[in-house]
Each structure stands twice: as C-alpha cells, then as structure tokens.
Amino acid sequence: MTRLSTPILAPASPSNGQLLRELLALALPVWAEQVLNMMVGLNDTYLANHLPRDGASAGAAIGTITYFLWFIGLLAGSVGAGSTAIIARAKGARHRRLANSVTGQSISASVLVGLAVGAFLFVAAHQVIELTQLQGIAQGFAYSYLRMLSVTLPFTMLLFVANSCLRGGGDTVTPAIVMVIVNIINMVCSFALCRGWFGLPVMGFDGIAEGTIIAYIAGGVIQFIVLLQPSAAVRLYLHRLRPHWTTIKRLLRIGTPALVGDFLG
C-alpha cells in the first residue's frame, strides 16, 4: 500500500511593494540618524556665527572642529562596519550568543580606540591645531574645543558603535531616537551655556563646546544603558567587555578598508 505524500509548498515570494516597504522601514531611520548627527555641527555653527564678539573667528574654529568630528565618525565606522556585518550574520543564523559577544567586543574596542585617540589629541592639541593654520583668536577657540572634545571621545565612539551594533541586530529605530535626544540636549545646553539662559553664566564660545560635549557624553551613557536591557536587539553583558583580541582584530580587519576608502574618498 502506497502512502500519498503531501506536497510541500514553498513560501510565497514577497512582492516588490512589500520589499520596498521593508527596505524603507530599515533605511529611513538610518538616514534620519545621519541627518541628526549633522545637525549637531549645524547648531554649533549657528551659535558661533551669532556671537556678539569674535563671531567670524568662532565660526572658523567650529568649521575646523567639524573636520575632527568627521574623522571621529570615520574611526567609529572602522569598528562599526565590522560590528554591523558580523552581528547581522550571527542574527541571521539565529546565533544570538555570538551577536551579543561581538556587541561586547565592539563596545570594548570603541572605548579603547576613543581613549587612545583622545589621549593623543589632548596631549598634542596645540600642535594639531597649528597644522590647521588658524590664527589669533580662532586658533585659541579651536584649541580649547579640541581639548574638551578629546576627553569625551570614549563616550562618542561608544555612541556611534552602539548604533552600528543595534543596526546589525535589525534595530534602526533606536539609534535614530537616541540621536534625536542627543540633538535636543545639544541645542538646549549649547544655547543655555552660550547665552546664559536659566540663570547660567554667559560662557560664549566655551558654552557652545561644553553643550556639545554634554550631549555626546549623554548619548554614550544612554546607548550603554540601552544595550544592557534584555529587550535590546543585541544585548551587552558586562563580562563580555573583557577584550578578546582575536575578535577585535576581526572587527578592525573588516572595518579598516571602509575607513581608508571614506578617508581617501
């Protein structure tokens, strides 16, 4: 007696419209995140150019610092590109433990790179600013801003790399939301410290810099807390922060070509 087998039907392929909607759902938050990151620099530029004194010098200093922020973004990308690639592959293979492990190593790598580059910029800030050929007051503005920025680099790197880890885990919305918060903190703090709102002293250019620094530190802390939550797309376990050099080398090996390509491009 023969048994009739039930044919196994392959799942229906998604339509072009469905694919487009899924693509936009993933891509639009990433686009918004990049725009919001750019807004941090635009806010500083607006405030600098509208200072009651030395506005032109302040604007020139902010323009120079923007290049350093761009370079920091490239550094974060050198870690983040590898993080996104490996985590996305692990999530696709349903290997959540590997995804979480790479998340921990990515955060460790981001902080280590931030500490190393931050220490260099803090010590060599004067020589670095001299290479920009800024003169007079503008040079002094850029020097003070760069020194403050160098102290926050571990937090800034953590913020950007955590965004990459979450995107690799399939969550593109949370990084965009965090960047909205970072921008709000930046605008409120920079305006308040620069112009003396809410009873604060009028700090002028230093207020612009400190407001941005506060925003990036807050963003790094927020993303660290987000990754600790059980509901996060990828989860950070504190014991996975211990550097595993083979994994870190793998992250950098994947991400470094992207860094070189963006820098030369």
XYZ file of N, CA and C in Angstrom:
795
model
N 0.858 -1.200 0.000
C 0.000 0.000 0.000
C 0.882 1.234 0.000
N 0.656 2.100 -0.931
C 1.486 3.294 -1.041
C 0.856 4.457 -0.287
N 1.710 5.277 0.283
C 1.253 6.452 1.024
C 1.437 7.683 0.155
N 0.359 8.422 0.011
C 0.440 9.652 -0.774
C 1.072 10.745 0.070
N 2.122 11.320 -0.441
C 2.801 12.388 0.302
C 2.192 13.734 -0.033
N 2.073 14.553 0.969
C 1.530 15.903 0.776
C 2.630 16.807 0.247
N 2.402 17.446 -0.890
C 3.454 18.319 -1.440
C 3.753 19.480 -0.513
N 5.035 19.790 -0.377
C 5.465 20.920 0.460
C 5.559 22.154 -0.415
N 4.756 23.118 -0.074
C 4.705 24.339 -0.869
C 5.750 25.331 -0.353
N 6.504 25.922 -1.255
C 7.483 26.945 -0.872
C 6.753 28.218 -0.482
N 7.275 28.951 0.497
C 6.619 30.204 0.887
C 6.583 31.180 -0.276
N 5.491 31.922 -0.316
C 5.317 32.879 -1.405
C 6.380 33.962 -1.332
N 6.901 34.316 -2.479
C 7.916 35.374 -2.525
C 7.250 36.719 -2.262
N 7.915 37.583 -1.491
C 7.323 38.896 -1.234
C 7.245 39.711 -2.511
N 6.228 40.547 -2.576
C 6.058 41.399 -3.748
C 7.072 42.526 -3.726
N 7.226 43.183 -4.871
C 8.154 44.314 -4.955
C 7.741 45.435 -4.004
N 6.441 45.648 -3.889
C 5.959 46.688 -2.984
C 6.279 46.381 -1.537
N 6.128 45.110 -1.159
C 6.446 44.711 0.209
C 7.933 44.862 0.493
N 8.767 44.461 -0.474
C 10.211 44.614 -0.312
C 10.602 46.072 -0.166
N 9.953 46.940 -0.965
C 10.256 48.365 -0.887
C 9.885 48.925 0.474
N 8.716 48.513 0.995
C 8.302 48.999 2.319
C 9.268 48.538 3.405
N 9.715 47.281 3.314
C 10.667 46.774 4.310
C 12.006 47.501 4.208
N 12.429 47.776 2.968
C 13.682 48.496 2.757
C 13.615 49.899 3.340
N 12.507 50.591 3.090
C 12.354 51.953 3.613
C 12.257 51.950 5.132
N 11.593 50.931 5.685
C 11.473 50.848 7.144
C 12.835 50.729 7.804
N 13.779 50.050 7.140
C 15.130 49.910 7.684
C 16.001 51.121 7.359
N 15.820 51.691 6.162
C 16.741 52.724 5.688
C 16.410 54.115 6.217
N 15.131 54.449 6.335
C 14.772 55.815 6.722
C 15.287 56.189 8.115
N 15.192 55.316 9.131
C 15.780 55.686 10.418
C 17.288 55.916 10.349
N 17.998 55.135 9.499
C 19.442 55.331 9.347
C 19.717 56.689 8.714
N 18.924 57.038 7.707
C 19.063 58.351 7.064
C 18.806 59.460 8.081
N 17.740 59.304 8.872
C 17.424 60.311 9.885
C 18.550 60.430 10.908
N 19.144 59.297 11.281
C 20.260 59.310 12.237
C 21.429 60.129 11.706
N 21.764 59.947 10.417
C 22.876 60.688 9.829
C 22.580 62.177 9.752
N 21.343 62.515 9.397
C 20.956 63.928 9.335
C 21.032 64.559 10.719
N 20.543 63.844 11.725
C 20.562 64.374 13.086
C 21.984 64.535 13.602
N 22.860 63.610 13.242
C 24.264 63.740 13.624
C 24.869 65.002 13.010
N 24.497 65.290 11.755
C 24.975 66.500 11.092
C 24.431 67.759 11.761
N 23.220 67.660 12.328
C 22.599 68.821 12.957
C 23.370 69.316 14.170
N 24.105 68.409 14.832
C 24.921 68.834 15.978
C 25.913 69.902 15.535
N 26.583 69.658 14.408
C 27.547 70.626 13.894
C 26.878 71.902 13.418
N 25.694 71.789 12.807
C 24.994 72.982 12.321
C 24.555 73.876 13.476
N 24.150 73.260 14.569
C 23.757 74.042 15.739
C 24.947 74.837 16.278
N 26.105 74.190 16.371
C 27.308 74.880 16.838
C 27.690 76.015 15.899
N 27.579 75.760 14.587
C 27.939 76.779 13.599
C 27.040 78.000 13.725
N 25.741 77.772 13.908
C 24.803 78.892 14.046
C 25.154 79.738 15.261
N 25.370 79.097 16.396
C 25.681 79.840 17.612
C 26.991 80.602 17.483
N 28.001 79.967 16.895
C 29.306 80.609 16.763
C 29.216 81.856 15.890
N 28.499 81.770 14.792
C 28.401 82.906 13.872
C 27.534 84.030 14.416
N 26.793 83.773 15.478
C 25.933 84.796 16.059
C 26.412 85.247 17.440
N 27.668 84.964 17.756
C 28.226 85.519 18.988
C 28.348 87.035 18.872
N 28.118 87.766 19.944
C 28.209 89.228 19.867
C 29.617 89.728 19.580
N 30.633 88.920 19.926
C 32.021 89.300 19.651
C 32.754 88.108 19.034
N 33.661 88.424 18.109
C 34.540 87.415 17.506
C 33.757 86.296 16.818
N 32.624 86.644 16.216
C 31.808 85.638 15.550
C 32.526 84.965 14.389
N 33.286 85.759 13.616
C 33.991 85.188 12.461
C 35.059 84.188 12.914
N 35.797 84.549 13.961
C 36.826 83.641 14.480
C 36.208 82.378 15.063
N 35.097 82.547 15.771
C 34.413 81.388 16.346
C 33.886 80.477 15.242
N 33.333 81.066 14.181
C 32.835 80.264 13.071
C 33.951 79.487 12.388
N 35.116 80.121 12.242
C 36.264 79.427 11.640
C 36.719 78.268 12.513
N 36.703 78.473 13.820
C 37.109 77.403 14.739
C 36.135 76.231 14.671
N 34.839 76.533 14.631
C 33.834 75.471 14.545
C 33.990 74.708 13.232
N 34.253 75.427 12.148
C 34.461 74.766 10.861
C 35.618 73.788 10.911
N 36.678 74.171 11.616
C 37.832 73.274 11.755
C 37.489 72.064 12.612
N 36.774 72.281 13.707
C 36.399 71.182 14.588
C 35.471 70.196 13.873
N 34.687 70.711 12.928
C 33.800 69.827 12.163
C 34.587 68.737 11.455
N 35.788 69.060 10.980
C 36.625 68.045 10.335
C 37.073 66.985 11.331
N 37.336 67.390 12.561
C 37.711 66.411 13.583
C 36.528 65.506 13.916
N 35.319 66.085 13.976
C 34.129 65.278 14.216
C 33.907 64.278 13.080
N 34.182 64.729 11.851
C 34.078 63.837 10.698
C 35.078 62.684 10.829
N 36.308 63.001 11.248
C 37.329 61.975 11.414
C 36.953 61.003 12.520
N 36.358 61.517 13.600
C 35.916 60.644 14.689
C 34.832 59.699 14.176
N 33.945 60.217 13.323
C 32.931 59.365 12.721
C 33.543 58.254 11.891
N 34.632 58.569 11.168
C 35.324 57.543 10.391
C 35.941 56.484 11.305
N 36.524 56.921 12.411
C 37.100 55.965 13.360
C 36.026 55.033 13.913
N 34.891 55.629 14.266
C 33.788 54.808 14.763
C 33.317 53.840 13.684
N 33.337 54.297 12.431
C 32.937 53.435 11.331
C 33.875 52.263 11.132
N 35.164 52.454 11.457
C 36.125 51.366 11.299
C 35.816 50.210 12.241
N 35.217 50.515 13.380
C 34.769 49.466 14.294
C 33.332 49.066 13.969
N 32.498 50.066 13.703
C 31.078 49.818 13.497
C 30.756 48.997 12.266
N 31.533 49.163 11.187
C 31.259 48.397 9.965
C 31.432 46.907 10.217
N 32.503 46.556 10.908
C 32.713 45.157 11.253
C 31.648 44.646 12.209
N 31.251 45.486 13.161
C 30.219 45.098 14.129
C 28.908 44.794 13.420
N 28.481 45.698 12.539
C 27.224 45.502 11.830
C 27.244 44.227 11.000
N 28.352 44.002 10.287
C 28.446 42.829 9.404
C 28.396 41.524 10.189
N 29.191 41.417 11.241
C 29.266 40.154 11.984
C 27.982 39.904 12.766
N 27.441 40.958 13.384
C 26.214 40.792 14.163
C 25.043 40.432 13.265
N 24.937 41.087 12.096
C 23.845 40.768 11.170
C 23.926 39.310 10.716
N 25.138 38.833 10.447
C 25.308 37.439 10.032
C 24.928 36.498 11.172
N 25.337 36.835 12.398
C 25.012 35.983 13.540
C 23.509 35.963 13.802
N 22.859 37.118 13.698
C 21.416 37.169 13.907
C 20.690 36.370 12.831
N 21.169 36.479 11.583
C 20.553 35.720 10.507
C 20.675 34.221 10.714
N 21.766 33.792 11.339
C 21.969 32.370 11.632
C 21.353 31.967 12.976
N 20.620 32.891 13.603
C 19.995 32.671 14.916
C 21.030 32.328 15.986
N 22.191 32.927 15.856
C 23.271 32.704 16.827
C 23.355 33.946 17.715
N 22.363 34.076 18.589
C 22.261 35.274 19.425
C 23.452 35.425 20.363
N 23.973 34.310 20.843
C 25.106 34.384 21.764
C 26.311 35.029 21.092
N 26.568 34.666 19.826
C 27.675 35.274 19.094
C 27.412 36.762 18.869
N 26.178 37.120 18.520
C 25.841 38.530 18.307
C 26.096 39.343 19.567
N 25.702 38.798 20.725
C 25.923 39.510 21.987
C 27.403 39.594 22.323
N 28.145 38.515 22.023
C 29.587 38.525 22.280
C 30.278 39.601 21.449
N 29.925 39.690 20.170
C 30.526 40.707 19.291
C 30.130 42.110 19.751
N 28.913 42.249 20.257
C 28.494 43.546 20.795
C 29.409 43.985 21.933
N 29.700 43.073 22.853
C 30.594 43.404 23.962
C 31.978 43.786 23.487
N 32.514 43.037 22.520
C 33.844 43.335 21.999
C 33.853 44.641 21.201
N 32.754 44.941 20.530
C 32.652 46.198 19.784
C 32.686 47.397 20.725
N 31.962 47.282 21.833
C 31.960 48.368 22.810
C 33.347 48.519 23.428
N 33.992 47.406 23.750
C 35.351 47.476 24.296
C 36.299 48.146 23.309
N 36.210 47.729 22.034
C 37.081 48.310 21.017
C 36.823 49.800 20.850
N 35.559 50.200 20.901
C 35.238 51.623 20.727
C 35.830 52.455 21.862
N 35.725 51.961 23.080
C 36.257 52.710 24.226
C 37.781 52.757 24.174
N 38.415 51.637 23.813
C 39.876 51.612 23.726
C 40.389 52.573 22.652
N 39.750 52.553 21.481
C 40.150 53.486 20.424
C 39.896 54.920 20.857
N 38.759 55.159 21.517
C 38.457 56.504 21.994
C 39.463 57.002 23.012
N 39.879 56.119 23.920
C 40.880 56.507 24.927
C 42.218 56.825 24.265
N 42.636 55.993 23.317
C 43.934 56.187 22.671
C 43.956 57.477 21.848
N 42.953 57.661 21.007
C 42.912 58.861 20.162
C 42.660 60.102 21.012
N 41.806 59.972 22.019
C 41.538 61.104 22.904
C 42.779 61.560 23.650
N 43.569 60.603 24.152
C 44.805 60.955 24.862
C 45.782 61.659 23.926
N 45.880 61.165 22.696
C 46.783 61.801 21.731
C 46.354 63.233 21.433
N 45.056 63.429 21.171
C 44.578 64.772 20.841
C 44.705 65.721 22.028
N 44.511 65.213 23.242
C 44.624 66.073 24.421
C 46.060 66.556 24.593
N 47.016 65.642 24.424
C 48.421 65.988 24.617
C 48.943 66.842 23.462
N 48.544 66.505 22.252
C 49.095 67.162 21.062
C 48.139 68.179 20.457
N 47.170 68.664 21.249
C 46.154 69.574 20.709
C 46.780 70.826 20.098
N 47.770 71.395 20.760
C 48.382 72.630 20.263
C 49.037 72.400 18.906
N 49.807 71.319 18.794
C 50.491 71.033 17.529
C 49.488 70.706 16.417
N 48.426 69.977 16.776
C 47.412 69.624 15.782
C 46.707 70.870 15.260
N 46.339 71.771 16.157
C 45.639 72.994 15.740
C 46.557 73.883 14.907
N 47.834 73.887 15.224
C 48.764 74.684 14.418
C 48.798 74.211 12.970
N 48.604 72.914 12.753
C 48.597 72.376 11.394
C 47.412 72.891 10.578
N 46.348 73.337 11.258
C 45.184 73.845 10.542
C 45.400 75.264 10.020
N 46.469 75.930 10.477
C 46.831 77.281 10.050
C 45.815 78.333 10.494
N 45.040 78.029 11.520
C 44.204 79.065 12.125
C 45.095 80.061 12.849
N 44.643 81.286 12.924
C 45.443 82.338 13.535
C 44.650 83.049 14.623
N 45.371 83.621 15.569
C 44.781 84.510 16.560
C 43.717 83.858 17.424
N 42.595 84.567 17.570
C 41.516 84.113 18.446
C 40.935 82.793 17.958
N 40.827 82.628 16.648
C 40.265 81.390 16.096
C 41.083 80.178 16.530
N 42.404 80.331 16.567
C 43.256 79.230 16.992
C 43.006 78.891 18.454
N 42.848 79.895 19.289
C 42.566 79.663 20.704
C 41.223 78.979 20.914
N 40.208 79.415 20.154
C 38.900 78.767 20.235
C 38.994 77.286 19.871
N 39.649 76.996 18.751
C 39.744 75.614 18.278
C 40.537 74.757 19.260
N 41.576 75.329 19.843
C 42.408 74.587 20.799
C 41.579 74.177 22.017
N 40.815 75.118 22.585
C 40.033 74.793 23.781
C 38.944 73.776 23.461
N 38.323 73.907 22.285
C 37.272 72.972 21.891
C 37.857 71.575 21.701
N 39.008 71.482 21.032
C 39.605 70.169 20.768
C 40.012 69.482 22.063
N 40.525 70.232 23.011
C 40.899 69.634 24.297
C 39.669 69.056 24.996
N 38.573 69.811 24.981
C 37.352 69.303 25.602
C 36.813 68.098 24.847
N 36.851 68.158 23.526
C 36.338 67.066 22.705
C 37.125 65.778 22.933
N 38.432 65.900 23.118
C 39.272 64.713 23.287
C 38.896 63.930 24.539
N 38.445 64.627 25.585
C 38.074 63.958 26.838
C 36.830 63.094 26.653
N 35.959 63.483 25.719
C 34.693 62.772 25.538
C 34.762 61.668 24.487
N 35.910 61.470 23.857
C 35.985 60.535 22.746
C 35.536 59.109 23.103
N 35.859 58.566 24.271
C 35.348 57.221 24.577
C 33.822 57.156 24.534
N 33.152 58.205 25.029
C 31.688 58.233 25.007
C 31.165 58.393 23.581
N 31.807 59.264 22.807
C 31.370 59.493 21.431
C 31.533 58.234 20.598
N 32.678 57.574 20.727
C 32.900 56.332 19.997
C 31.893 55.267 20.419
N 31.626 55.173 21.715
C 30.651 54.203 22.206
C 29.277 54.467 21.598
N 28.882 55.736 21.540
C 27.586 56.111 20.969
C 27.459 55.618 19.535
N 28.444 55.934 18.700
C 28.358 55.590 17.282
C 28.453 54.084 17.052
N 29.329 53.407 17.799
C 29.488 51.966 17.613
C 28.261 51.215 18.143
N 27.683 51.680 19.242
C 26.447 51.067 19.741
C 25.338 51.184 18.699
N 25.271 52.321 18.016
C 24.301 52.475 16.928
C 24.517 51.405 15.855
N 25.790 51.162 15.512
C 26.104 50.157 14.496
C 25.704 48.758 14.962
N 25.940 48.453 16.226
C 25.569 47.136 16.758
C 24.063 46.929 16.690
N 23.305 47.938 17.066
C 21.848 47.820 17.031
C 21.343 47.663 15.600
N 21.960 48.392 14.673
C 21.555 48.244 13.273
C 21.852 46.828 12.779
N 22.994 46.271 13.177
C 23.305 44.902 12.804
C 22.290 43.919 13.363
N 21.735 44.242 14.525
C 20.706 43.401 15.131
C 19.325 43.620 14.552
N 19.212 44.526 13.574
C 17.936 44.771 12.920
C 17.141 45.931 13.480
N 17.695 46.660 14.448
C 17.007 47.803 15.058
C 17.623 49.098 14.540
N 16.935 49.745 13.614
C 17.419 51.022 13.093
C 16.693 52.204 13.726
N 15.645 51.916 14.503
C 14.834 52.993 15.083
C 15.488 53.571 16.336
N 15.964 52.684 17.219
C 16.554 53.160 18.481
C 17.724 54.120 18.263
N 18.690 53.820 17.354
C 19.762 54.796 17.124
C 19.244 56.171 16.686
N 18.194 56.186 15.856
C 17.631 57.466 15.419
C 17.006 58.212 16.594
N 16.301 57.488 17.463
C 15.681 58.118 18.631
C 16.751 58.691 19.552
N 17.814 57.929 19.767
C 18.889 58.416 20.639
C 19.526 59.670 20.050
N 19.702 59.703 18.729
C 20.280 60.900 18.106
C 19.352 62.097 18.217
N 18.039 61.871 18.230
C 17.098 62.966 18.498
C 17.352 63.526 19.898
N 17.507 62.622 20.865
C 17.776 63.057 22.242
C 19.096 63.806 22.329
N 20.122 63.283 21.651
C 21.434 63.956 21.650
C 21.308 65.362 21.073
N 20.552 65.516 19.993
C 20.393 66.837 19.396
C 19.635 67.797 20.306
N 18.611 67.301 20.974
C 17.859 68.161 21.893
C 18.757 68.623 23.037
N 19.510 67.673 23.609
C 20.439 68.033 24.692
C 21.464 69.041 24.198
N 21.992 68.809 22.992
C 22.998 69.707 22.432
C 22.450 71.121 22.259
N 21.274 71.229 21.656
C 20.705 72.555 21.399
C 20.390 73.284 22.695
N 19.740 72.572 23.633
C 19.359 73.221 24.891
C 20.594 73.643 25.678
N 21.546 72.721 25.839
C 22.730 73.023 26.651
C 23.623 74.073 25.983
N 23.825 73.957 24.667
C 24.694 74.917 23.982
C 24.106 76.317 24.024
N 22.821 76.449 23.725
C 22.181 77.762 23.794
C 22.198 78.302 25.213
N 21.870 77.422 26.197
C 21.787 77.887 27.581
C 23.144 78.339 28.109
N 24.195 77.557 27.829
C 25.524 77.900 28.333
C 26.148 79.046 27.546
N 25.887 79.099 26.254
C 26.454 80.168 25.434
C 25.843 81.519 25.771
N 24.512 81.543 25.946
C 23.808 82.812 26.105
C 23.327 83.089 27.525
N 23.601 82.166 28.445
C 23.263 82.424 29.839
C 21.800 82.252 30.160
N 21.153 81.269 29.566
C 19.752 81.010 29.883
C 19.628 80.293 31.225
N 18.419 80.340 31.785
C 18.067 79.620 33.022
C 18.982 80.012 34.179
N 19.455 81.247 34.178
C 20.301 81.714 35.265
C 21.742 81.267 35.184
N 22.130 80.608 34.099
C 23.513 80.162 33.935
C 24.389 81.327 33.488
N 25.691 81.258 33.758
C 26.582 82.329 33.316
C 26.715 82.327 31.795
N 26.953 83.503 31.218
C 27.172 83.629 29.775
C 28.599 83.158 29.476
N 28.728 82.048 28.792
C 30.044 81.458 28.553
C 30.534 81.659 27.126
N 29.696 82.158 26.245
C 30.120 82.405 24.871
C 30.562 81.134 24.167
N 31.731 81.192 23.524
C 32.201 80.050 22.727
C 32.377 78.798 23.578
N 32.901 78.929 24.770
C 33.089 77.759 25.633
C 31.762 77.076 25.936
N 30.689 77.849 26.005
C 29.366 77.271 26.232
C 28.914 76.410 25.070
N 29.255 76.843 23.849
C 28.926 76.038 22.661
C 29.615 74.681 22.752
N 30.902 74.718 23.049
C 31.681 73.481 23.122
C 31.177 72.580 24.244
N 30.933 73.161 25.410
C 30.517 72.343 26.545
C 29.136 71.728 26.322
N 28.242 72.461 25.647
C 26.930 71.901 25.350
C 27.037 70.683 24.455
N 27.904 70.749 23.452
C 28.104 69.606 22.553
C 28.742 68.443 23.293
N 29.699 68.745 24.159
C 30.367 67.696 24.930
C 29.361 66.977 25.822
N 28.506 67.739 26.496
C 27.483 67.150 27.371
C 26.569 66.229 26.562
N 26.202 66.663 25.354
C 25.295 65.875 24.516
C 25.914 64.540 24.131
N 27.195 64.553 23.732
C 27.842 63.310 23.319
C 28.051 62.371 24.506
N 28.393 62.905 25.660
C 28.538 62.061 26.850
C 27.195 61.425 27.196
N 26.130 62.233 27.159
C 24.788 61.711 27.459
C 24.404 60.625 26.461
N 24.710 60.842 25.185
C 24.381 59.842 24.172
C 25.095 58.527 24.412
N 26.387 58.593 24.774
C 27.127 57.370 25.062
C 26.558 56.629 26.252
N 26.203 57.362 27.310
C 25.640 56.733 28.507
C 24.278 56.108 28.191
N 23.450 56.824 27.435
C 22.121 56.304 27.083
C 22.244 55.004 26.297
N 23.121 54.980 25.295
C 23.249 53.766 24.490
C 23.827 52.609 25.297
N 24.708 52.894 26.221
C 25.239 51.837 27.090
C 24.104 51.214 27.894
N 23.218 52.062 28.420
C 22.080 51.570 29.198
C 21.121 50.788 28.306
N 20.892 51.290 27.081
C 20.003 50.595 26.141
C 20.496 49.185 25.869
N 21.798 49.033 25.646
C 22.343 47.718 25.322
C 22.274 46.746 26.497
N 22.151 47.256 27.698
C 22.054 46.396 28.877
C 20.657 45.809 29.050
N 19.670 46.343 28.322
C 18.290 45.897 28.506
C 18.040 44.544 27.841
N 17.308 43.652 28.499
C 17.012 42.337 27.899
C 16.244 42.437 26.585
N 15.499 43.511 26.396
C 14.685 43.654 25.187
C 15.454 44.236 24.005
N 16.724 44.590 24.195
C 17.500 45.200 23.114
C 17.721 44.193 21.986
N 17.868 44.714 20.763
C 18.093 43.850 19.593
C 19.340 43.000 19.776
N 20.368 43.578 20.352
C 21.547 42.842 20.810
C 21.813 43.298 22.236
N 22.265 42.389 23.067
C 22.394 42.723 24.479
C 23.855 42.732 24.896
N 24.178 43.693 25.730
C 25.529 43.819 26.260
C 25.591 43.184 27.640
N 26.459 42.197 27.780
C 26.742 41.595 29.083
C 28.104 42.090 29.550
N 28.156 42.532 30.796
C 29.373 43.173 31.288
C 30.586 42.243 31.219
N 30.380 40.946 31.400
C 31.533 40.040 31.369
C 32.101 39.904 29.958
N 31.337 40.318 28.950
C 31.822 40.256 27.572
C 32.605 41.510 27.174
N 32.767 42.433 28.110
C 33.563 43.625 27.826
C 35.061 43.352 27.926
N 35.423 42.240 28.548
C 36.839 41.910 28.639
C 37.393 41.692 27.231
N 38.430 42.445 26.834
C 38.895 42.389 25.440
C 39.302 40.989 25.005
N 38.763 40.575 23.869
C 39.170 39.341 23.208
C 39.833 39.778 21.910
N 41.156 39.753 21.907
C 41.907 40.437 20.857
C 41.675 39.839 19.480
N 41.391 38.571 19.409
C 41.120 37.958 18.102
C 39.856 38.545 17.492
N 38.820 38.692 18.318
C 37.569 39.275 17.826
C 37.756 40.742 17.461
N 38.488 41.489 18.282
C 38.717 42.904 17.992
C 39.503 43.060 16.698
N 40.510 42.208 16.494
C 41.263 42.266 15.232
C 40.354 41.961 14.047
N 39.426 41.032 14.236
C 38.493 40.697 13.160
C 37.595 41.895 12.835
N 37.120 42.584 13.868
C 36.294 43.774 13.660
C 37.051 44.833 12.867
N 38.291 45.077 13.270
C 39.090 46.111 12.607
C 39.487 45.689 11.201
N 39.719 44.388 11.001
C 40.088 43.911 9.670
C 38.948 44.128 8.671
N 37.721 43.985 9.140
C 36.566 44.212 8.266
C 36.327 45.698 8.060
N 36.478 46.491 9.134
C 36.109 47.896 9.066
C 37.172 48.832 8.536
N 38.452 48.462 8.668
C 39.531 49.366 8.245
C 39.475 49.731 6.766
N 39.204 48.786 5.851
C 39.085 49.192 4.444
C 38.017 50.259 4.215
N 36.922 50.192 4.967
C 35.888 51.227 4.848
C 36.416 52.568 5.322
N 37.206 52.565 6.411
C 37.816 53.790 6.916
C 38.750 54.401 5.867
N 39.603 53.575 5.279
C 40.555 54.065 4.272
C 39.812 54.593 3.056
N 38.797 53.862 2.620
C 38.048 54.289 1.443
C 37.323 55.609 1.660
N 36.683 55.769 2.839
C 35.980 57.027 3.115
C 36.967 58.182 3.279
N 38.130 57.892 3.904
C 39.105 58.963 4.112
C 39.691 59.439 2.796
N 40.004 58.507 1.913
C 40.586 58.887 0.622
C 39.541 59.426 -0.335
N 38.310 59.000 -0.117
C 37.236 59.455 -0.994
C 36.778 60.842 -0.690
